[in-house]
Amino acid sequence: MPDKSHLKSKPEARLTRKRIRINGIVQGVGFRPFVYRLATEAGLGGFVNNDAEGVLIEVEGASESLDGFCGRLRSEAPPLAKIVELTDEEMKGRGDQTFTIQVSTYDKLPSTLISPDIAVCDDCLSELFNPNDRRYRYPFINCTNCGPRYTIVEGIPYDRPLTSMKVFPMCPDCEREYHDPSDRRFHAQPNACPECGPALTLRDSTGVGIETADPIAEAVKLLRDGKVVAVRGVGGYHLAVDAHNTEAIGELRLRKGRAQKPFALMAPDLESIRKYCHVDSEHEVLLKHYTRPIVLLRKRHDCQLPESIASRNRYLGFMLPYSPHHHLLIRGNFDALIMTSGNYSEEPIAIGNEEAFERLKSMADYLLTHNREILQRCDDSIAIISAGGIQAIRRSRGYVPQPIFLKESTRRRLLAVGGELKNTIALSRGNQVFLSQHVGDLDNPSAYEFFQNSIEHLGRILEIAPEAIVCDMHPEYLSTKWATGQQLQTVAVQHHHAHLVSVMADNSISEPAIGIILDGTGYGTDGTIWGGEVIIGDAGSFERFAWLEPVAMPGGAAAIKEPWRMAISYLYHTFGPEITKLDLPFLKNIGAKDIELLIQMIDKEINSPMTSSCGRLFDGVSAILGIRSEINFEAQAAVELEMTASEAYITPGQASNASAERAIDVTNIIRAMLDGIARGTPVEELASLFHTTLAETFVVSAKRAREKSGINRVGLSGGVYQNRYFTSYIVERFKEEGFEVLQHRQVPPNDGGLALGQIVAGDAKLRASGTS
């Protein structure tokens, strides 16, 4: 035999065992079956499970295989997963030869993240419309990659017993899918089918059931007949009507108490939307995103939808279907449905069936209901493309409860209770801030009840017990009164300071910035109403550098609903007693007696608080130009002023000078409007001139602030930045002047994003006081 002693045997592969901890959005998004598949493909042993911290993996095998496995965890993660933190450590091997998925454990306070509700995926849609599939036309089809999450969750870990699906025991077929790691529905908690899952029913407005084998088909007939149908969805009810039926739209407006505010629309596909609106590539991506927000789109000039959907508005709000029964209702039946929130104007949306029968019976002719309980109401989100990026207008379904990640962790667990309007609340844990869904305006009793419910619910499902509460400085805000009534330390943050800190946190910036904070109302440190502010600061403190010169609000809150009052105030501020000699069509419509009464109120300081509000300036100019003197919904006068402005920007007039500690005189803007009216300048050009001149005024002020502070960063926040015309212009001008510009991208610029700033500023205050 030949001598083989010189040959060395191939060394056995070195076996390694690792414990891998993953935190983030990793529960309810198919992460465990994904890990199982990777491990079995690589021939590794061990296990994976869900626990309070996220996903725990112990995996054992050849070092090379283990390295490849670890690399694929990040690079091939499921599309809905978001890995925030991944740590690993080597440990002693156990000799595991197979890989298993273990039962979830829950032995300490959770730090994992709950997934938002996800639009139905393409795979499920394919099955939904496949006559050979056992879930053909099943309205509650879902899988690991899609379906309800946040709105059906009672707590974590995210497992079926802690969801509203716990009352639906799975049939043998669904059970098999649920336990098969190779199946798309492996551990899909809402998994169901027609044999074992939720079902739709059709009822009349009194709650009496309608006998029909196909509730969807019957609802389609009713909609075609011009009926209002309440449709129970993922986060609550919608009120639906055929978008081409002008009479039905009018009836819905009357019943809902929504005289002119635009309605949201749902279309079956992009092709249908393109018939009515301009849709570019950015809009297409946003419309098709799994969050499925309502996207505000520019109307086509030949749009054939009734003007009454969004009167005096260049935009329509469209969304694509996101639940299976939306697809069944609209596909092949309508190219557009109005799908507005199921509530009376300004109330929270209805979510429960009994609640809907009571609250919606005067609005809906019929109700398309189901028996999968919604545990938390969640309005549709709204987004726009503005100044080069996506901007949230309302952050709710599809986004909540995804956290905003901070640059630095808060030292204590904080609750922020937001403002009075467009309220959202927020909770902090480490470097994560969890904002609630849209709550609404707290002066509505139902919204205030929802506010309190949201605090309890979000804290419970995230297991966050706040150690201090942050609120607005306004002593009369209901959110502030609630906060100060709790048995916890309370920290008050000035409204516009919170706005500045919010846009900084939105962009992971902690260094000082110049804030151009423009909104309707905010309680100032001097006890007056602010809203047109140039401030310099960071999370810890701020300086009020400049502000719109205050004018009176004759009638107080009445001046918000009747912009003609602000018009009189600005005209009187600019022209004094000469106001009575002005030849303005708008003034003739008011009447001499009302004008004289308002002048007396201003002179005698009777119910005429002073304000530097930019929102009120928009209102006043809208009335002066004859666009809108009384409003039916918030900011209507300002919205119509924006919609009136000519598409091409008009060269701005002279900007007001502003220096440190000085009010910004806007009388030149008022005079320019009147000069234009006298010359017969088209109102479209005057509306544009107002926008550009006001923007230039703040650019000048920001440049002065830069000279004083050496800071080259501006942060833009406040409800005025929902105005795309103004925002696009001022952002471009700031960039031309060499500024770094911070805009909101994750949270809204309006008060819906206020709680984020309250958290960060409140934490800074607590640190400074030594109580953190």
mmCIF file of N, CA and C in Angstrom, residues 479-572:
data_model
loop_
_atom_site.group_PDB
_atom_site.id
_atom_site.type_symbol
_atom_site.label_atom_id
_atom_site.label_comp_id
_atom_site.label_asym_id
_atom_site.label_seq_id
_atom_site.Cartn_x
_atom_site.Cartn_y
_atom_site.Cartn_z
ATOM 1 N N SER A 479 -55.587 69.722 27.950
ATOM 2 C CA SER A 479 -54.466 68.792 28.142
ATOM 3 C C SER A 479 -53.593 69.249 29.308
ATOM 4 N N THR A 480 -53.402 70.573 29.449
ATOM 5 C CA THR A 480 -52.607 71.101 30.554
ATOM 6 C C THR A 480 -53.322 70.885 31.880
ATOM 7 N N LYS A 481 -54.627 71.147 31.908
ATOM 8 C CA LYS A 481 -55.394 70.941 33.131
ATOM 9 C C LYS A 481 -55.374 69.470 33.547
ATOM 10 N N TRP A 482 -55.475 68.565 32.561
ATOM 11 C CA TRP A 482 -55.416 67.140 32.886
ATOM 12 C C TRP A 482 -54.061 66.808 33.502
ATOM 13 N N ALA A 483 -52.981 67.324 32.876
ATOM 14 C CA ALA A 483 -51.623 67.014 33.338
ATOM 15 C C ALA A 483 -51.395 67.482 34.771
ATOM 16 N N THR A 484 -51.812 68.699 35.058
ATOM 17 C CA THR A 484 -51.570 69.245 36.394
ATOM 18 C C THR A 484 -52.463 68.601 37.450
ATOM 19 N N GLY A 485 -53.466 67.866 37.021
ATOM 20 C CA GLY A 485 -54.337 67.168 37.957
ATOM 21 C C GLY A 485 -53.862 65.780 38.316
ATOM 22 N N GLN A 486 -52.760 65.314 37.697
ATOM 23 C CA GLN A 486 -52.226 63.984 37.979
ATOM 24 C C GLN A 486 -51.229 64.036 39.128
ATOM 25 N N GLN A 487 -50.960 62.903 39.698
ATOM 26 C CA GLN A 487 -50.033 62.820 40.831
ATOM 27 C C GLN A 487 -48.605 62.557 40.365
ATOM 28 N N LEU A 488 -48.171 63.350 39.394
ATOM 29 C CA LEU A 488 -46.812 63.232 38.871
ATOM 30 C C LEU A 488 -46.226 64.625 38.687
ATOM 31 N N GLN A 489 -44.905 64.683 38.668
ATOM 32 C CA GLN A 489 -44.246 65.965 38.393
ATOM 33 C C GLN A 489 -44.636 66.445 37.003
ATOM 34 N N THR A 490 -44.935 67.735 36.876
ATOM 35 C CA THR A 490 -45.365 68.319 35.609
ATOM 36 C C THR A 490 -44.368 69.382 35.164
ATOM 37 N N VAL A 491 -44.043 69.351 33.885
ATOM 38 C CA VAL A 491 -43.138 70.340 33.290
ATOM 39 C C VAL A 491 -43.870 71.016 32.144
ATOM 40 N N ALA A 492 -43.895 72.346 32.147
ATOM 41 C CA ALA A 492 -44.561 73.097 31.087
ATOM 42 C C ALA A 492 -43.529 73.600 30.078
ATOM 43 N N VAL A 493 -43.851 73.450 28.791
ATOM 44 C CA VAL A 493 -42.968 73.894 27.701
ATOM 45 C C VAL A 493 -43.740 74.882 26.832
ATOM 46 N N GLN A 494 -43.121 76.014 26.517
ATOM 47 C CA GLN A 494 -43.788 77.008 25.678
ATOM 48 C C GLN A 494 -44.078 76.415 24.300
ATOM 49 N N HIS A 495 -45.228 76.742 23.760
ATOM 50 C CA HIS A 495 -45.769 76.140 22.543
ATOM 51 C C HIS A 495 -44.799 76.198 21.360
ATOM 52 N N HIS A 496 -44.273 77.372 21.076
ATOM 53 C CA HIS A 496 -43.430 77.535 19.881
ATOM 54 C C HIS A 496 -42.018 77.001 20.096
ATOM 55 N N HIS A 497 -41.583 76.991 21.346
ATOM 56 C CA HIS A 497 -40.323 76.313 21.670
ATOM 57 C C HIS A 497 -40.470 74.818 21.374
ATOM 58 N N ALA A 498 -41.621 74.235 21.760
ATOM 59 C CA ALA A 498 -41.863 72.813 21.471
ATOM 60 C C ALA A 498 -41.874 72.554 19.972
ATOM 61 N N HIS A 499 -42.444 73.479 19.196
ATOM 62 C CA HIS A 499 -42.434 73.317 17.744
ATOM 63 C C HIS A 499 -41.001 73.289 17.205
ATOM 64 N N LEU A 500 -40.162 74.221 17.661
ATOM 65 C CA LEU A 500 -38.770 74.243 17.201
ATOM 66 C C LEU A 500 -38.061 72.941 17.563
ATOM 67 N N VAL A 501 -38.221 72.501 18.796
ATOM 68 C CA VAL A 501 -37.543 71.272 19.238
ATOM 69 C C VAL A 501 -38.090 70.059 18.487
ATOM 70 N N SER A 502 -39.360 70.094 18.139
ATOM 71 C CA SER A 502 -39.961 68.990 17.382
ATOM 72 C C SER A 502 -39.296 68.825 16.020
ATOM 73 N N VAL A 503 -39.128 69.924 15.286
ATOM 74 C CA VAL A 503 -38.519 69.804 13.955
ATOM 75 C C VAL A 503 -37.038 69.455 14.068
ATOM 76 N N MET A 504 -36.397 69.882 15.156
ATOM 77 C CA MET A 504 -35.000 69.479 15.372
ATOM 78 C C MET A 504 -34.913 67.975 15.646
ATOM 79 N N ALA A 505 -35.771 67.477 16.536
ATOM 80 C CA ALA A 505 -35.767 66.044 16.848
ATOM 81 C C ALA A 505 -36.150 65.218 15.632
ATOM 82 N N ASP A 506 -37.056 65.747 14.804
ATOM 83 C CA ASP A 506 -37.475 65.082 13.571
ATOM 84 C C ASP A 506 -36.291 64.867 12.644
ATOM 85 N N ASN A 507 -35.280 65.715 12.780
ATOM 86 C CA ASN A 507 -34.087 65.632 11.928
ATOM 87 C C ASN A 507 -32.840 65.208 12.695
ATOM 88 N N SER A 508 -33.020 64.691 13.925
ATOM 89 C CA SER A 508 -31.909 64.224 14.775
ATOM 90 C C SER A 508 -30.856 65.309 14.985
ATOM 91 N N ILE A 509 -31.318 66.525 15.228
ATOM 92 C CA ILE A 509 -30.442 67.665 15.466
ATOM 93 C C ILE A 509 -30.590 68.100 16.919
ATOM 94 N N SER A 510 -29.467 68.271 17.610
ATOM 95 C CA SER A 510 -29.510 68.771 18.987
ATOM 96 C C SER A 510 -28.842 70.132 19.130
ATOM 97 N N GLU A 511 -28.054 70.542 18.122
ATOM 98 C CA GLU A 511 -27.395 71.841 18.176
ATOM 99 C C GLU A 511 -28.416 72.956 17.943
ATOM 100 N N PRO A 512 -28.141 74.177 18.432
ATOM 101 C CA PRO A 512 -29.103 75.282 18.320
ATOM 102 C C PRO A 512 -29.499 75.582 16.872
ATOM 103 N N ALA A 513 -30.712 76.105 16.738
ATOM 104 C CA ALA A 513 -31.237 76.469 15.421
ATOM 105 C C ALA A 513 -32.052 77.746 15.551
ATOM 106 N N ILE A 514 -32.264 78.395 14.406
ATOM 107 C CA ILE A 514 -33.180 79.530 14.313
ATOM 108 C C ILE A 514 -34.529 78.968 13.900
ATOM 109 N N GLY A 515 -35.522 79.176 14.714
ATOM 110 C CA GLY A 515 -36.849 78.647 14.403
ATOM 111 C C GLY A 515 -37.730 79.704 13.769
ATOM 112 N N ILE A 516 -38.295 79.390 12.611
ATOM 113 C CA ILE A 516 -39.322 80.238 11.995
ATOM 114 C C ILE A 516 -40.633 79.485 12.240
ATOM 115 N N ILE A 517 -41.294 79.803 13.339
ATOM 116 C CA ILE A 517 -42.428 79.033 13.830
ATOM 117 C C ILE A 517 -43.705 79.821 13.544
ATOM 118 N N LEU A 518 -44.512 79.310 12.638
ATOM 119 C CA LEU A 518 -45.664 80.048 12.135
ATOM 120 C C LEU A 518 -46.925 79.200 12.279
ATOM 121 N N ASP A 519 -47.852 79.680 13.105
ATOM 122 C CA ASP A 519 -49.098 78.945 13.297
ATOM 123 C C ASP A 519 -50.214 79.898 13.689
ATOM 124 N N GLY A 520 -51.299 79.337 14.195
ATOM 125 C CA GLY A 520 -52.461 80.149 14.519
ATOM 126 C C GLY A 520 -52.477 80.659 15.937
ATOM 127 N N THR A 521 -52.133 79.786 16.886
ATOM 128 C CA THR A 521 -52.271 80.145 18.297
ATOM 129 C C THR A 521 -51.237 79.418 19.146
ATOM 130 N N GLY A 522 -50.640 80.150 20.055
ATOM 131 C CA GLY A 522 -49.744 79.566 21.047
ATOM 132 C C GLY A 522 -49.556 80.547 22.186
ATOM 133 N N TYR A 523 -49.635 80.037 23.399
ATOM 134 C CA TYR A 523 -49.531 80.897 24.583
ATOM 135 C C TYR A 523 -48.086 81.316 24.788
ATOM 136 N N GLY A 524 -47.845 82.638 24.802
ATOM 137 C CA GLY A 524 -46.493 83.156 24.943
ATOM 138 C C GLY A 524 -46.060 83.322 26.378
ATOM 139 N N THR A 525 -44.771 83.504 26.580
ATOM 140 C CA THR A 525 -44.242 83.689 27.933
ATOM 141 C C THR A 525 -44.706 85.009 28.540
ATOM 142 N N ASP A 526 -45.173 85.941 27.692
ATOM 143 C CA ASP A 526 -45.687 87.217 28.194
ATOM 144 C C ASP A 526 -47.198 87.194 28.398
ATOM 145 N N GLY A 527 -47.814 86.023 28.220
ATOM 146 C CA GLY A 527 -49.247 85.892 28.438
ATOM 147 C C GLY A 527 -50.101 86.284 27.252
ATOM 148 N N THR A 528 -49.474 86.658 26.113
ATOM 149 C CA THR A 528 -50.237 87.005 24.915
ATOM 150 C C THR A 528 -50.222 85.831 23.939
ATOM 151 N N ILE A 529 -50.993 85.969 22.871
ATOM 152 C CA ILE A 529 -51.094 84.911 21.868
ATOM 153 C C ILE A 529 -50.004 85.095 20.825
ATOM 154 N N TRP A 530 -49.097 84.126 20.738
ATOM 155 C CA TRP A 530 -48.030 84.171 19.742
ATOM 156 C C TRP A 530 -48.441 83.345 18.520
ATOM 157 N N GLY A 531 -47.629 83.460 17.453
ATOM 158 C CA GLY A 531 -47.902 82.638 16.275
ATOM 159 C C GLY A 531 -47.125 83.019 15.031
ATOM 160 N N GLY A 532 -46.339 84.107 15.098
ATOM 161 C CA GLY A 532 -45.478 84.484 13.973
ATOM 162 C C GLY A 532 -44.086 84.752 14.505
ATOM 163 N N GLU A 533 -43.373 83.664 14.870
ATOM 164 C CA GLU A 533 -42.198 83.776 15.730
ATOM 165 C C GLU A 533 -40.877 83.431 15.040
ATOM 166 N N VAL A 534 -39.867 84.242 15.334
ATOM 167 C CA VAL A 534 -38.480 83.924 14.985
ATOM 168 C C VAL A 534 -37.767 83.730 16.313
ATOM 169 N N ILE A 535 -37.415 82.507 16.619
ATOM 170 C CA ILE A 535 -36.783 82.210 17.903
ATOM 171 C C ILE A 535 -35.445 81.521 17.663
ATOM 172 N N ILE A 536 -34.565 81.645 18.615
ATOM 173 C CA ILE A 536 -33.242 81.018 18.546
ATOM 174 C C ILE A 536 -33.115 80.123 19.769
ATOM 175 N N GLY A 537 -32.785 78.857 19.561
ATOM 176 C CA GLY A 537 -32.685 78.011 20.737
ATOM 177 C C GLY A 537 -32.366 76.571 20.443
ATOM 178 N N ASP A 538 -32.374 75.781 21.505
ATOM 179 C CA ASP A 538 -32.217 74.333 21.426
ATOM 180 C C ASP A 538 -33.223 73.720 22.383
ATOM 181 N N ALA A 539 -33.033 72.456 22.747
ATOM 182 C CA ALA A 539 -34.018 71.793 23.604
ATOM 183 C C ALA A 539 -34.112 72.437 24.981
ATOM 184 N N GLY A 540 -33.002 73.003 25.448
ATOM 185 C CA GLY A 540 -32.968 73.515 26.807
ATOM 186 C C GLY A 540 -33.540 74.899 26.999
ATOM 187 N N SER A 541 -33.440 75.756 25.972
ATOM 188 C CA SER A 541 -33.889 77.130 26.144
ATOM 189 C C SER A 541 -34.083 77.783 24.782
ATOM 190 N N PHE A 542 -34.725 78.966 24.791
ATOM 191 C CA PHE A 542 -34.887 79.708 23.545
ATOM 192 C C PHE A 542 -34.955 81.200 23.842
ATOM 193 N N GLU A 543 -34.670 81.986 22.820
ATOM 194 C CA GLU A 543 -34.782 83.446 22.868
ATOM 195 C C GLU A 543 -35.747 83.878 21.779
ATOM 196 N N ARG A 544 -36.668 84.737 22.105
ATOM 197 C CA ARG A 544 -37.589 85.292 21.114
ATOM 198 C C ARG A 544 -36.889 86.440 20.401
ATOM 199 N N PHE A 545 -36.443 86.185 19.192
ATOM 200 C CA PHE A 545 -35.638 87.163 18.443
ATOM 201 C C PHE A 545 -36.516 88.207 17.756
ATOM 202 N N ALA A 546 -37.564 87.781 17.080
ATOM 203 C CA ALA A 546 -38.453 88.708 16.373
ATOM 204 C C ALA A 546 -39.830 88.060 16.243
ATOM 205 N N TRP A 547 -40.832 88.888 15.930
ATOM 206 C CA TRP A 547 -42.201 88.393 15.868
ATOM 207 C C TRP A 547 -43.055 89.345 15.048
ATOM 208 N N LEU A 548 -44.120 88.826 14.477
ATOM 209 C CA LEU A 548 -45.042 89.704 13.779
ATOM 210 C C LEU A 548 -45.636 90.701 14.785
ATOM 211 N N GLU A 549 -45.704 91.951 14.388
ATOM 212 C CA GLU A 549 -46.221 92.970 15.290
ATOM 213 C C GLU A 549 -47.639 92.600 15.712
ATOM 214 N N PRO A 550 -47.899 92.545 17.018
ATOM 215 C CA PRO A 550 -49.224 92.122 17.485
ATOM 216 C C PRO A 550 -50.326 93.083 17.065
ATOM 217 N N VAL A 551 -51.466 92.507 16.739
ATOM 218 C CA VAL A 551 -52.680 93.280 16.471
ATOM 219 C C VAL A 551 -53.803 92.669 17.295
ATOM 220 N N ALA A 552 -54.885 93.394 17.395
ATOM 221 C CA ALA A 552 -56.001 92.923 18.208
ATOM 222 C C ALA A 552 -56.802 91.848 17.486
ATOM 223 N N MET A 553 -57.389 90.936 18.273
ATOM 224 C CA MET A 553 -58.343 89.939 17.770
ATOM 225 C C MET A 553 -59.725 90.319 18.292
ATOM 226 N N PRO A 554 -60.426 91.232 17.633
ATOM 227 C CA PRO A 554 -61.720 91.685 18.154
ATOM 228 C C PRO A 554 -62.743 90.556 18.187
ATOM 229 N N GLY A 555 -63.233 90.277 19.396
ATOM 230 C CA GLY A 555 -64.151 89.166 19.575
ATOM 231 C C GLY A 555 -63.468 87.901 20.032
ATOM 232 N N GLY A 556 -62.139 87.944 20.200
ATOM 233 C CA GLY A 556 -61.404 86.772 20.664
ATOM 234 C C GLY A 556 -61.522 85.609 19.707
ATOM 235 N N ALA A 557 -62.024 84.471 20.192
ATOM 236 C CA ALA A 557 -62.138 83.265 19.361
ATOM 237 C C ALA A 557 -63.041 83.479 18.160
ATOM 238 N N ALA A 558 -63.985 84.448 18.254
ATOM 239 C CA ALA A 558 -64.869 84.721 17.113
ATOM 240 C C ALA A 558 -64.081 85.193 15.904
ATOM 241 N N ALA A 559 -62.920 85.811 16.137
ATOM 242 C CA ALA A 559 -62.098 86.303 15.033
ATOM 243 C C ALA A 559 -61.470 85.164 14.238
ATOM 244 N N ILE A 560 -61.392 83.979 14.836
ATOM 245 C CA ILE A 560 -60.859 82.818 14.116
ATOM 246 C C ILE A 560 -61.899 82.310 13.132
ATOM 247 N N LYS A 561 -63.161 82.302 13.553
ATOM 248 C CA LYS A 561 -64.228 81.796 12.689
ATOM 249 C C LYS A 561 -64.748 82.853 11.715
ATOM 250 N N GLU A 562 -64.452 84.115 11.993
ATOM 251 C CA GLU A 562 -64.915 85.205 11.132
ATOM 252 C C GLU A 562 -63.710 86.064 10.741
ATOM 253 N N PRO A 563 -62.967 85.648 9.722
ATOM 254 C CA PRO A 563 -61.745 86.360 9.334
ATOM 255 C C PRO A 563 -61.948 87.838 9.004
ATOM 256 N N TRP A 564 -63.180 88.257 8.690
ATOM 257 C CA TRP A 564 -63.402 89.673 8.414
ATOM 258 C C TRP A 564 -63.034 90.521 9.630
ATOM 259 N N ARG A 565 -63.132 89.966 10.823
ATOM 260 C CA ARG A 565 -62.740 90.695 12.030
ATOM 261 C C ARG A 565 -61.239 90.986 12.032
ATOM 262 N N MET A 566 -60.449 89.976 11.614
ATOM 263 C CA MET A 566 -59.001 90.204 11.535
ATOM 264 C C MET A 566 -58.669 91.188 10.427
ATOM 265 N N ALA A 567 -59.439 91.164 9.344
ATOM 266 C CA ALA A 567 -59.222 92.132 8.263
ATOM 267 C C ALA A 567 -59.427 93.556 8.777
ATOM 268 N N ILE A 568 -60.500 93.777 9.522
ATOM 269 C CA ILE A 568 -60.747 95.102 10.102
ATOM 270 C C ILE A 568 -59.601 95.483 11.023
ATOM 271 N N SER A 569 -59.138 94.538 11.835
ATOM 272 C CA SER A 569 -58.065 94.818 12.778
ATOM 273 C C SER A 569 -56.779 95.235 12.056
ATOM 274 N N TYR A 570 -56.401 94.505 11.011
ATOM 275 C CA TYR A 570 -55.185 94.847 10.269
ATOM 276 C C TYR A 570 -55.341 96.178 9.531
ATOM 277 N N LEU A 571 -56.522 96.417 8.984
ATOM 278 C CA LEU A 571 -56.747 97.695 8.290
ATOM 279 C C LEU A 571 -56.710 98.858 9.282
ATOM 280 N N TYR A 572 -57.305 98.683 10.444
ATOM 281 C CA TYR A 572 -57.302 99.742 11.459
ATOM 282 C C TYR A 572 -55.883 99.949 11.985
#
